[in-house]
Short mmCIF file of C-alpha atoms and ligand atoms in Angstrom, two decimals:
data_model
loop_
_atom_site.label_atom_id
_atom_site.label_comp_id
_atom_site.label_asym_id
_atom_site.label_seq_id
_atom_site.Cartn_x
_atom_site.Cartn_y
_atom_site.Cartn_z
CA UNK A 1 1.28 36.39 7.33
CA UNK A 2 -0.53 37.29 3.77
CA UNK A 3 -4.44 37.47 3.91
CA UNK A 4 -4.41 34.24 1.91
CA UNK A 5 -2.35 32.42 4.51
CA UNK A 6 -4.33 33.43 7.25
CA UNK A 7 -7.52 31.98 5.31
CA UNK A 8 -5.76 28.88 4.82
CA UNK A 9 -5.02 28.45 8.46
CA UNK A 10 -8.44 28.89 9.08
CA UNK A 11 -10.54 26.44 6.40
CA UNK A 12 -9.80 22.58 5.71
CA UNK A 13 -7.21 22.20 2.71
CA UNK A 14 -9.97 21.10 -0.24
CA UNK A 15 -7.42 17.73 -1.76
CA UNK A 16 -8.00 15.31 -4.08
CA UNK A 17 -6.12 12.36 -4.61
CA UNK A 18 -4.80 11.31 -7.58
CA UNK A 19 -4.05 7.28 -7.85
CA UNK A 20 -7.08 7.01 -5.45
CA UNK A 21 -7.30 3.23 -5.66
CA UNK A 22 -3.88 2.22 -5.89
CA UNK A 23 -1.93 0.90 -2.39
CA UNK A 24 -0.77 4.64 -1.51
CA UNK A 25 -3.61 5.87 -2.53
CA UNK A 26 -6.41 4.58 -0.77
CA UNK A 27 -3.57 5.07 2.58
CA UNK A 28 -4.09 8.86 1.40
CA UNK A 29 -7.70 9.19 1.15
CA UNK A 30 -8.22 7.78 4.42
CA UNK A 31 -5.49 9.82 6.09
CA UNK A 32 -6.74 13.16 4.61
CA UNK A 33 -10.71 11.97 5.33
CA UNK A 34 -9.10 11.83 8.85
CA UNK A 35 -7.33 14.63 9.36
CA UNK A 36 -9.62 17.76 10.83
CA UNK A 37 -7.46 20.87 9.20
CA UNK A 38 -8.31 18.77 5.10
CA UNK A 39 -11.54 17.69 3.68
CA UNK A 40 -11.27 15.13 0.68
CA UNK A 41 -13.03 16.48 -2.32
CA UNK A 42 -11.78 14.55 -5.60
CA UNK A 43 -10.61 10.57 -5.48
CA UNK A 44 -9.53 9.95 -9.03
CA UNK A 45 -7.70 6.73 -10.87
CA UNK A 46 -7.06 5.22 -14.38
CA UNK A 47 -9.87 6.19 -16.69
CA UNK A 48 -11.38 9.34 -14.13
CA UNK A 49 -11.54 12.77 -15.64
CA UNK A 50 -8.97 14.62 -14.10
CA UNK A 51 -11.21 18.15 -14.29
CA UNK A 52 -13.25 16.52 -11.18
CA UNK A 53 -10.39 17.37 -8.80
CA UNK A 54 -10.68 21.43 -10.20
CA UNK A 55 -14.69 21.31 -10.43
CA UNK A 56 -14.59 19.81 -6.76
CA UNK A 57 -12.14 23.54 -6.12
CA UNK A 58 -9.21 20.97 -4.88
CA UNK A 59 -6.28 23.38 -3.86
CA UNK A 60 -4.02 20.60 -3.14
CA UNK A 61 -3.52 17.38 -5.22
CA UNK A 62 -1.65 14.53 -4.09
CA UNK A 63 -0.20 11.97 -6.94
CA UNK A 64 0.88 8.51 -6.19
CA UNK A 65 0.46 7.08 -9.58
CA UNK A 66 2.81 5.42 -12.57
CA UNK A 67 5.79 6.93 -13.43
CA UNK A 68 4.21 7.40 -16.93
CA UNK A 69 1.57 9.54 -15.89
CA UNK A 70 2.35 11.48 -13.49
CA UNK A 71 4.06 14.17 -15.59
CA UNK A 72 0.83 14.97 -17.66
CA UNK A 73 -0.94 14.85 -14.02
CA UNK A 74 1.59 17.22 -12.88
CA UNK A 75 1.52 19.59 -16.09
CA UNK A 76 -2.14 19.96 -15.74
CA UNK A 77 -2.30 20.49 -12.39
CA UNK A 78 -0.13 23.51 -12.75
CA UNK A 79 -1.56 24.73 -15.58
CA UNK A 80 -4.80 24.30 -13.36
CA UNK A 81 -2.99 26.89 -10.62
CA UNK A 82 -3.24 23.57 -8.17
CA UNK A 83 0.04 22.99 -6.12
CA UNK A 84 0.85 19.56 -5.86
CA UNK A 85 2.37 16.71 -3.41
CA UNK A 86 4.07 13.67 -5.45
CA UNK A 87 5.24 10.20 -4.38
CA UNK A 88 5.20 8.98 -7.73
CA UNK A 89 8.45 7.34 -8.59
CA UNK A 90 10.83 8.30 -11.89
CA UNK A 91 12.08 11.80 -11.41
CA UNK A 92 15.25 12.16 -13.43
CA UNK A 93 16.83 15.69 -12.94
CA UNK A 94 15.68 16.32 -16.50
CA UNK A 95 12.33 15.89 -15.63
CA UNK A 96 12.49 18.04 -12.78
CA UNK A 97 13.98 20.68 -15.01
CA UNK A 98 10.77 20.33 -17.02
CA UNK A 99 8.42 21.12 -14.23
CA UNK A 100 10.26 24.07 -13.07
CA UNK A 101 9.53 25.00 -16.47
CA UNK A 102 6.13 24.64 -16.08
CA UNK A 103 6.30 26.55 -12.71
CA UNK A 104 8.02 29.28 -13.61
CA UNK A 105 4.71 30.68 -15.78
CA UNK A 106 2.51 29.87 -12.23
CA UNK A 107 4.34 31.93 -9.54
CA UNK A 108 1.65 30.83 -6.96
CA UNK A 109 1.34 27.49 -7.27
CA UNK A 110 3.73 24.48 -5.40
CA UNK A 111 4.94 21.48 -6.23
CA UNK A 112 6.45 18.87 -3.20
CA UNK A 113 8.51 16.18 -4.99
CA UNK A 114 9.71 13.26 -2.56
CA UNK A 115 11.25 10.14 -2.81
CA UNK A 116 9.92 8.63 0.39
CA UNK A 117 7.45 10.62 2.90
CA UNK A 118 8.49 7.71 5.99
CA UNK A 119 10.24 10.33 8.74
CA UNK A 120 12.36 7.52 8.77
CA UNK A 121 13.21 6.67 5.71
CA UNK A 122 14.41 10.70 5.27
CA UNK A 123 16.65 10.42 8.20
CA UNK A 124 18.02 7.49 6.30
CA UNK A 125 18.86 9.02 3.56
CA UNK A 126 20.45 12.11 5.69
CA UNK A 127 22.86 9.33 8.02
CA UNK A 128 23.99 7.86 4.82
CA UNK A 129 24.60 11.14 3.15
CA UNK A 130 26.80 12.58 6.27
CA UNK A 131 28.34 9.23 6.54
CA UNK A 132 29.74 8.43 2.95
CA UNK A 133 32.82 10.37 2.70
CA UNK A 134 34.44 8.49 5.64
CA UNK A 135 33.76 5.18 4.22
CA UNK A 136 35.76 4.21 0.58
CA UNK A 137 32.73 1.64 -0.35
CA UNK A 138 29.58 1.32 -0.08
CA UNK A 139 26.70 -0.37 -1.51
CA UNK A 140 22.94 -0.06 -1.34
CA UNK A 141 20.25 -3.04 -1.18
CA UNK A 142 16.90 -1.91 -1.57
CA UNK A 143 13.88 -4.55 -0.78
CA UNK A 144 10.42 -4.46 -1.58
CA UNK A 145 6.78 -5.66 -2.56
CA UNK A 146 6.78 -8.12 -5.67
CA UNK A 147 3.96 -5.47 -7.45
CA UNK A 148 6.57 -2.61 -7.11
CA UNK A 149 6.67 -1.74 -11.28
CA UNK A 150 10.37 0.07 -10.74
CA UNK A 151 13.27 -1.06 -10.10
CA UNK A 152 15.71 0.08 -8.22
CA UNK A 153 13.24 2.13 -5.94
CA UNK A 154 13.15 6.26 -6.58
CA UNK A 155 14.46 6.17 -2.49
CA UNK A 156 17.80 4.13 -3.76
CA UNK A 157 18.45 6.44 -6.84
CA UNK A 158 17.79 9.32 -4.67
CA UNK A 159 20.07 8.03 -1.62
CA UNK A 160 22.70 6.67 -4.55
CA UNK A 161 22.96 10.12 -5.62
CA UNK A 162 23.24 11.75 -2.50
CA UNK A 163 26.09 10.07 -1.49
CA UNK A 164 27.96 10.27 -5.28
CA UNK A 165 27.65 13.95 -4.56
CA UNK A 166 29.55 13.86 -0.69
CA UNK A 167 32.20 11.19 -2.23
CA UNK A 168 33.16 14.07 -4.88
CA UNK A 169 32.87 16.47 -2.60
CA UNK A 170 35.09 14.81 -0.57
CA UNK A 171 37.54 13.69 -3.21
CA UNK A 172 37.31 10.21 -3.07
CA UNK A 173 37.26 8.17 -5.58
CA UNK A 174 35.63 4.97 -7.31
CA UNK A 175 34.43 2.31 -5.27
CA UNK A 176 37.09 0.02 -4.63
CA UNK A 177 35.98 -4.00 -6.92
CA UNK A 178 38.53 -5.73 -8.93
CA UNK A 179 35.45 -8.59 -9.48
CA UNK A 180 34.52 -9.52 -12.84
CA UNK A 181 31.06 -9.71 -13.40
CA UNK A 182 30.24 -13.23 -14.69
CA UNK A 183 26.73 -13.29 -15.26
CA UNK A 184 25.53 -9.43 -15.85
CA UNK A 185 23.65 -7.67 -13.11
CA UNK A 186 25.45 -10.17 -10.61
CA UNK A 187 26.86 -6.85 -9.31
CA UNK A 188 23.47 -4.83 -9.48
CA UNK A 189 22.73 -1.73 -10.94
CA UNK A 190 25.23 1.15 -10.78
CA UNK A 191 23.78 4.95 -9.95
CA UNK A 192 26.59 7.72 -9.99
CA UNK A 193 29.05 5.11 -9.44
CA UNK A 194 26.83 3.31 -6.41
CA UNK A 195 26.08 -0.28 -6.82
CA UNK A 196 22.32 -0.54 -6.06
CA UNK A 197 20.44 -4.15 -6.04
CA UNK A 198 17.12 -5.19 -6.01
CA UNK A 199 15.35 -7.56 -3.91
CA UNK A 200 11.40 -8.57 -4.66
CA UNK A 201 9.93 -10.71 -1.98
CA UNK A 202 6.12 -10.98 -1.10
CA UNK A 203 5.67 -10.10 2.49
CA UNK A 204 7.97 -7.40 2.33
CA UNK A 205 6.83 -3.65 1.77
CA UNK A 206 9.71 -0.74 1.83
CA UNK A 207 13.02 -1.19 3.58
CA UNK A 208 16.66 -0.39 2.37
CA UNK A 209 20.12 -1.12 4.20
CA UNK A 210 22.86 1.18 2.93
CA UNK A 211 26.20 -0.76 3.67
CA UNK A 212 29.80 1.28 3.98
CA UNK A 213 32.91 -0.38 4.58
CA UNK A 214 36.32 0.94 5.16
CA UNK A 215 39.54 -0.46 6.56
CA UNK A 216 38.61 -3.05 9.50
CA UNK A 217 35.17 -1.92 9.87
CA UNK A 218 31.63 -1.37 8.16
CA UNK A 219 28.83 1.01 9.28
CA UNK A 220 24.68 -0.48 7.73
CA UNK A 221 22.49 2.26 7.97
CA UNK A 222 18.98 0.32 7.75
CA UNK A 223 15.30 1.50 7.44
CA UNK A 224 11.91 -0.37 6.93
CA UNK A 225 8.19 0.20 6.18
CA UNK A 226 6.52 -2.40 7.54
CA UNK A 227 3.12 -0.91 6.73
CA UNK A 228 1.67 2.28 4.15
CA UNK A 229 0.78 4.21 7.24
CA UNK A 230 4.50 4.99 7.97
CA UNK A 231 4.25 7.53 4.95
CA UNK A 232 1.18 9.17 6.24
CA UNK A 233 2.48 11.60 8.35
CA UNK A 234 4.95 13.08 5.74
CA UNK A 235 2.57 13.37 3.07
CA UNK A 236 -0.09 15.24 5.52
CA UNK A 237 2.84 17.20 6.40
CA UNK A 238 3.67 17.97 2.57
CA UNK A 239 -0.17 18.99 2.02
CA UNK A 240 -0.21 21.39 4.71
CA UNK A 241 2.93 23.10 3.64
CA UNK A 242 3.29 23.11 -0.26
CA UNK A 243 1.04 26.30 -1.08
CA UNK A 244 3.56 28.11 0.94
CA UNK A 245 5.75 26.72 -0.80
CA UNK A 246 5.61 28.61 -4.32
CA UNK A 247 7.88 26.59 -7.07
CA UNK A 248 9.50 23.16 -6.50
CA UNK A 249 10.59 21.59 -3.55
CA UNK A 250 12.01 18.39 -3.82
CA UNK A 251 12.42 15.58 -0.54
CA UNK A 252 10.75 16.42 2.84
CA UNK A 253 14.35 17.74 4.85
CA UNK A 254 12.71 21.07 4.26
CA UNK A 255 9.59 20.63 6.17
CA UNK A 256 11.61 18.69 8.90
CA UNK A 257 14.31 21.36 9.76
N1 LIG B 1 7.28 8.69 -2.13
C1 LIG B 1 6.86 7.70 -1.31
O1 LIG B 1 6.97 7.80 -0.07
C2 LIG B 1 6.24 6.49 -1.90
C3 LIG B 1 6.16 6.38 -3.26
N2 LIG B 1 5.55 5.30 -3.83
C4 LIG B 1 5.42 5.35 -5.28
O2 LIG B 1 4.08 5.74 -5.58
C5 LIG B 1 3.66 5.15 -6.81
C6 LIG B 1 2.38 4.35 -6.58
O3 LIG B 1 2.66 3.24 -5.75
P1 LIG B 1 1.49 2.20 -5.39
O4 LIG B 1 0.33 2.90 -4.75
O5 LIG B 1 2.15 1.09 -4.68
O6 LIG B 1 1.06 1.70 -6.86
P2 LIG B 1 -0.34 1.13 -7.35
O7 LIG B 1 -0.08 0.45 -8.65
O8 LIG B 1 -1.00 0.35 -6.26
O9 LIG B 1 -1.23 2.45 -7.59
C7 LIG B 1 -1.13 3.29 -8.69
C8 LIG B 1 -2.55 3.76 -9.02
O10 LIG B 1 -2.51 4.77 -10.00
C9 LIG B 1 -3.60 4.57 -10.87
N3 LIG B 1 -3.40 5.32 -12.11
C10 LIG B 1 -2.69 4.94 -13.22
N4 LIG B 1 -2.76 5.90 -14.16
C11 LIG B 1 -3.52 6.90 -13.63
C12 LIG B 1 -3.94 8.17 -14.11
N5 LIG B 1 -3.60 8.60 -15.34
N6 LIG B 1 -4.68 8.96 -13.30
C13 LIG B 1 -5.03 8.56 -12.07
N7 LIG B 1 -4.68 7.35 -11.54
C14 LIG B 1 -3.92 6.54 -12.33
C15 LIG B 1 -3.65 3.06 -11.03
O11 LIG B 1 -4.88 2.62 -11.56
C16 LIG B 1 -3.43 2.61 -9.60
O12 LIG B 1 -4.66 2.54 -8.89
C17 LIG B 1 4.86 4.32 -7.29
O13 LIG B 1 5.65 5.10 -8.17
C18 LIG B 1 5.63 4.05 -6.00
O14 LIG B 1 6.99 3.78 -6.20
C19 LIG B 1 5.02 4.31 -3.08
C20 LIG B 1 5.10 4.35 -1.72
C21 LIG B 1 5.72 5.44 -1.01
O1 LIG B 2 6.67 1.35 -4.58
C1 LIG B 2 6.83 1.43 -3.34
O2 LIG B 2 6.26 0.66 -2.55
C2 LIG B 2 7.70 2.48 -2.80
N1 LIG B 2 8.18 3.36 -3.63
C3 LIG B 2 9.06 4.43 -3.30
C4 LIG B 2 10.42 4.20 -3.94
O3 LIG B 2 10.48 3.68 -5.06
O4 LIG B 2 11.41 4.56 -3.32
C5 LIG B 2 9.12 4.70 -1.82
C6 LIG B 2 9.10 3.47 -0.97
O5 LIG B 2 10.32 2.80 -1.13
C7 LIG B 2 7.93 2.57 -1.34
#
């Protein structure tokens, strides 16, 4: 163990939160105020100046904001030498590309990427990944909040993808449908060849059902946040590990093998 990892071990992780007044974000400043091993020194949202969470000496910074901010949050903080945990949605590979980039000039500092911090939701992702190439469709139907901004969620573009890459792998083909779309986006969206749809519905908060199907059978591989706390325990998770984590790591299957 380096000298600096032994010191780390030893004093609270200094985080601020970026976002600090959104739905995740006030989740995270209560989880981290609660968690003896991190002390909360910088809350920041729209219209903050983002040089509080350096003058308060943060060392990690956790962004759950808007999909278009969180790269300039993410640039700075690296240019800052601050690793950082995000849960912000609207990571296209290119954009990941771009912070790698960024990293690659800051060999200390990390950056934790992840589509969904829910234990759950991760395992999710994993079934449905192992699962696709024995199915020849499959379909995903995310649900969530009616003040979710994106659409479909960063979870089904991440799980769409996943399982695009095991069908290749695999050699299967397209997705069986011979139906004719008669009134567009009757079909949903289509990610790598995955139909993904939609659903908004007040009372709801994060929950996705990936659906296979294959000759006489079908396999649904479901998860649900029913509450903001089911993310806690993979973002504290994500804090405590990313500044050993120099560069980018993206999803929490790391942290969980
Ligand atoms: N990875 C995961 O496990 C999860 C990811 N998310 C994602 O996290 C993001 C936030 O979700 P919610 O908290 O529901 O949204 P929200 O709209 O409640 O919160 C976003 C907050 O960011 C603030 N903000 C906007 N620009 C800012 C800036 N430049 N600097 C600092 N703060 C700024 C807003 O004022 C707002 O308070 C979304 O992209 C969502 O999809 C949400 C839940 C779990
Ligand atoms: O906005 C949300 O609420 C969520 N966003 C993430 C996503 O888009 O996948 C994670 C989770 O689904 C909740």
């Amino acid at each position: 163990m380096t000298d600096e990892q032994e010191k780390s071990q030893a004093e609270p992780v200094r985080v601020g939160v970026l976002g600090a007044r959104g739905r995740m974000g006030v989740e995270v400043c209560k989880a981290v105020d609660a968690a003896p091993d991190m002390d909360l020194v910088a809350m920041i949202d729209q219209g903050d100046w983002l040089f509080n969470a350096s003058d308060a000496g943060a060392e990690v910074v956790v962004d759950f904001t808007t999909p278009d901010v969180v790269m300039d949050n993410l640039h700075w903080c690296i240019d800052q030498g601050i690793s950082a945990v995000v849960g912000t949605t609207g990571f296209t590979e290119q954009r990941l590309e771009r912070v790698r980039g960024w990293l690659a000039r800051k060999p200390g500092v990390g950056v934790l990427i992840a589509p969904n911090f829910g234990i759950g939701a991760v395992l999710m992702m994993q079934f449905a990944a192992r699962a696709a190439r024995h199915f020849e469709s499959v379909e995903i139907i995310e649900q969530h909040h009616p003040r979710k901004l994106d659409a479909p969620s960063g979870t089904a573009t991440h799980t769409a993808r996943l399982i695009a890459t095991a069908r290749a792998e695999a050699g299967l083909g397209p997705v069986p449908d011979a139906t004719k779309d008669e009134v567009p986006g009757a079909r949903g969206a289509e990610i790598d060849g995955v139909r993904v749809h939609a659903v908004r519905a007040t009372g709801l908060v994060a929950h996705q059902e990936v659906l296979f199907g294959t000759t006489g059978e079908t396999l649904t591989i479901r998860h649900d946040s029913y509450d903001r706390a089911s993310f806690m325990p993979g973002v504290l998770l994500a804090v405590r590990a990313v500044r050993h984590r120099p560069g980018l790591t993206v999803g929490l299957d790391a942290l969980l093998d």
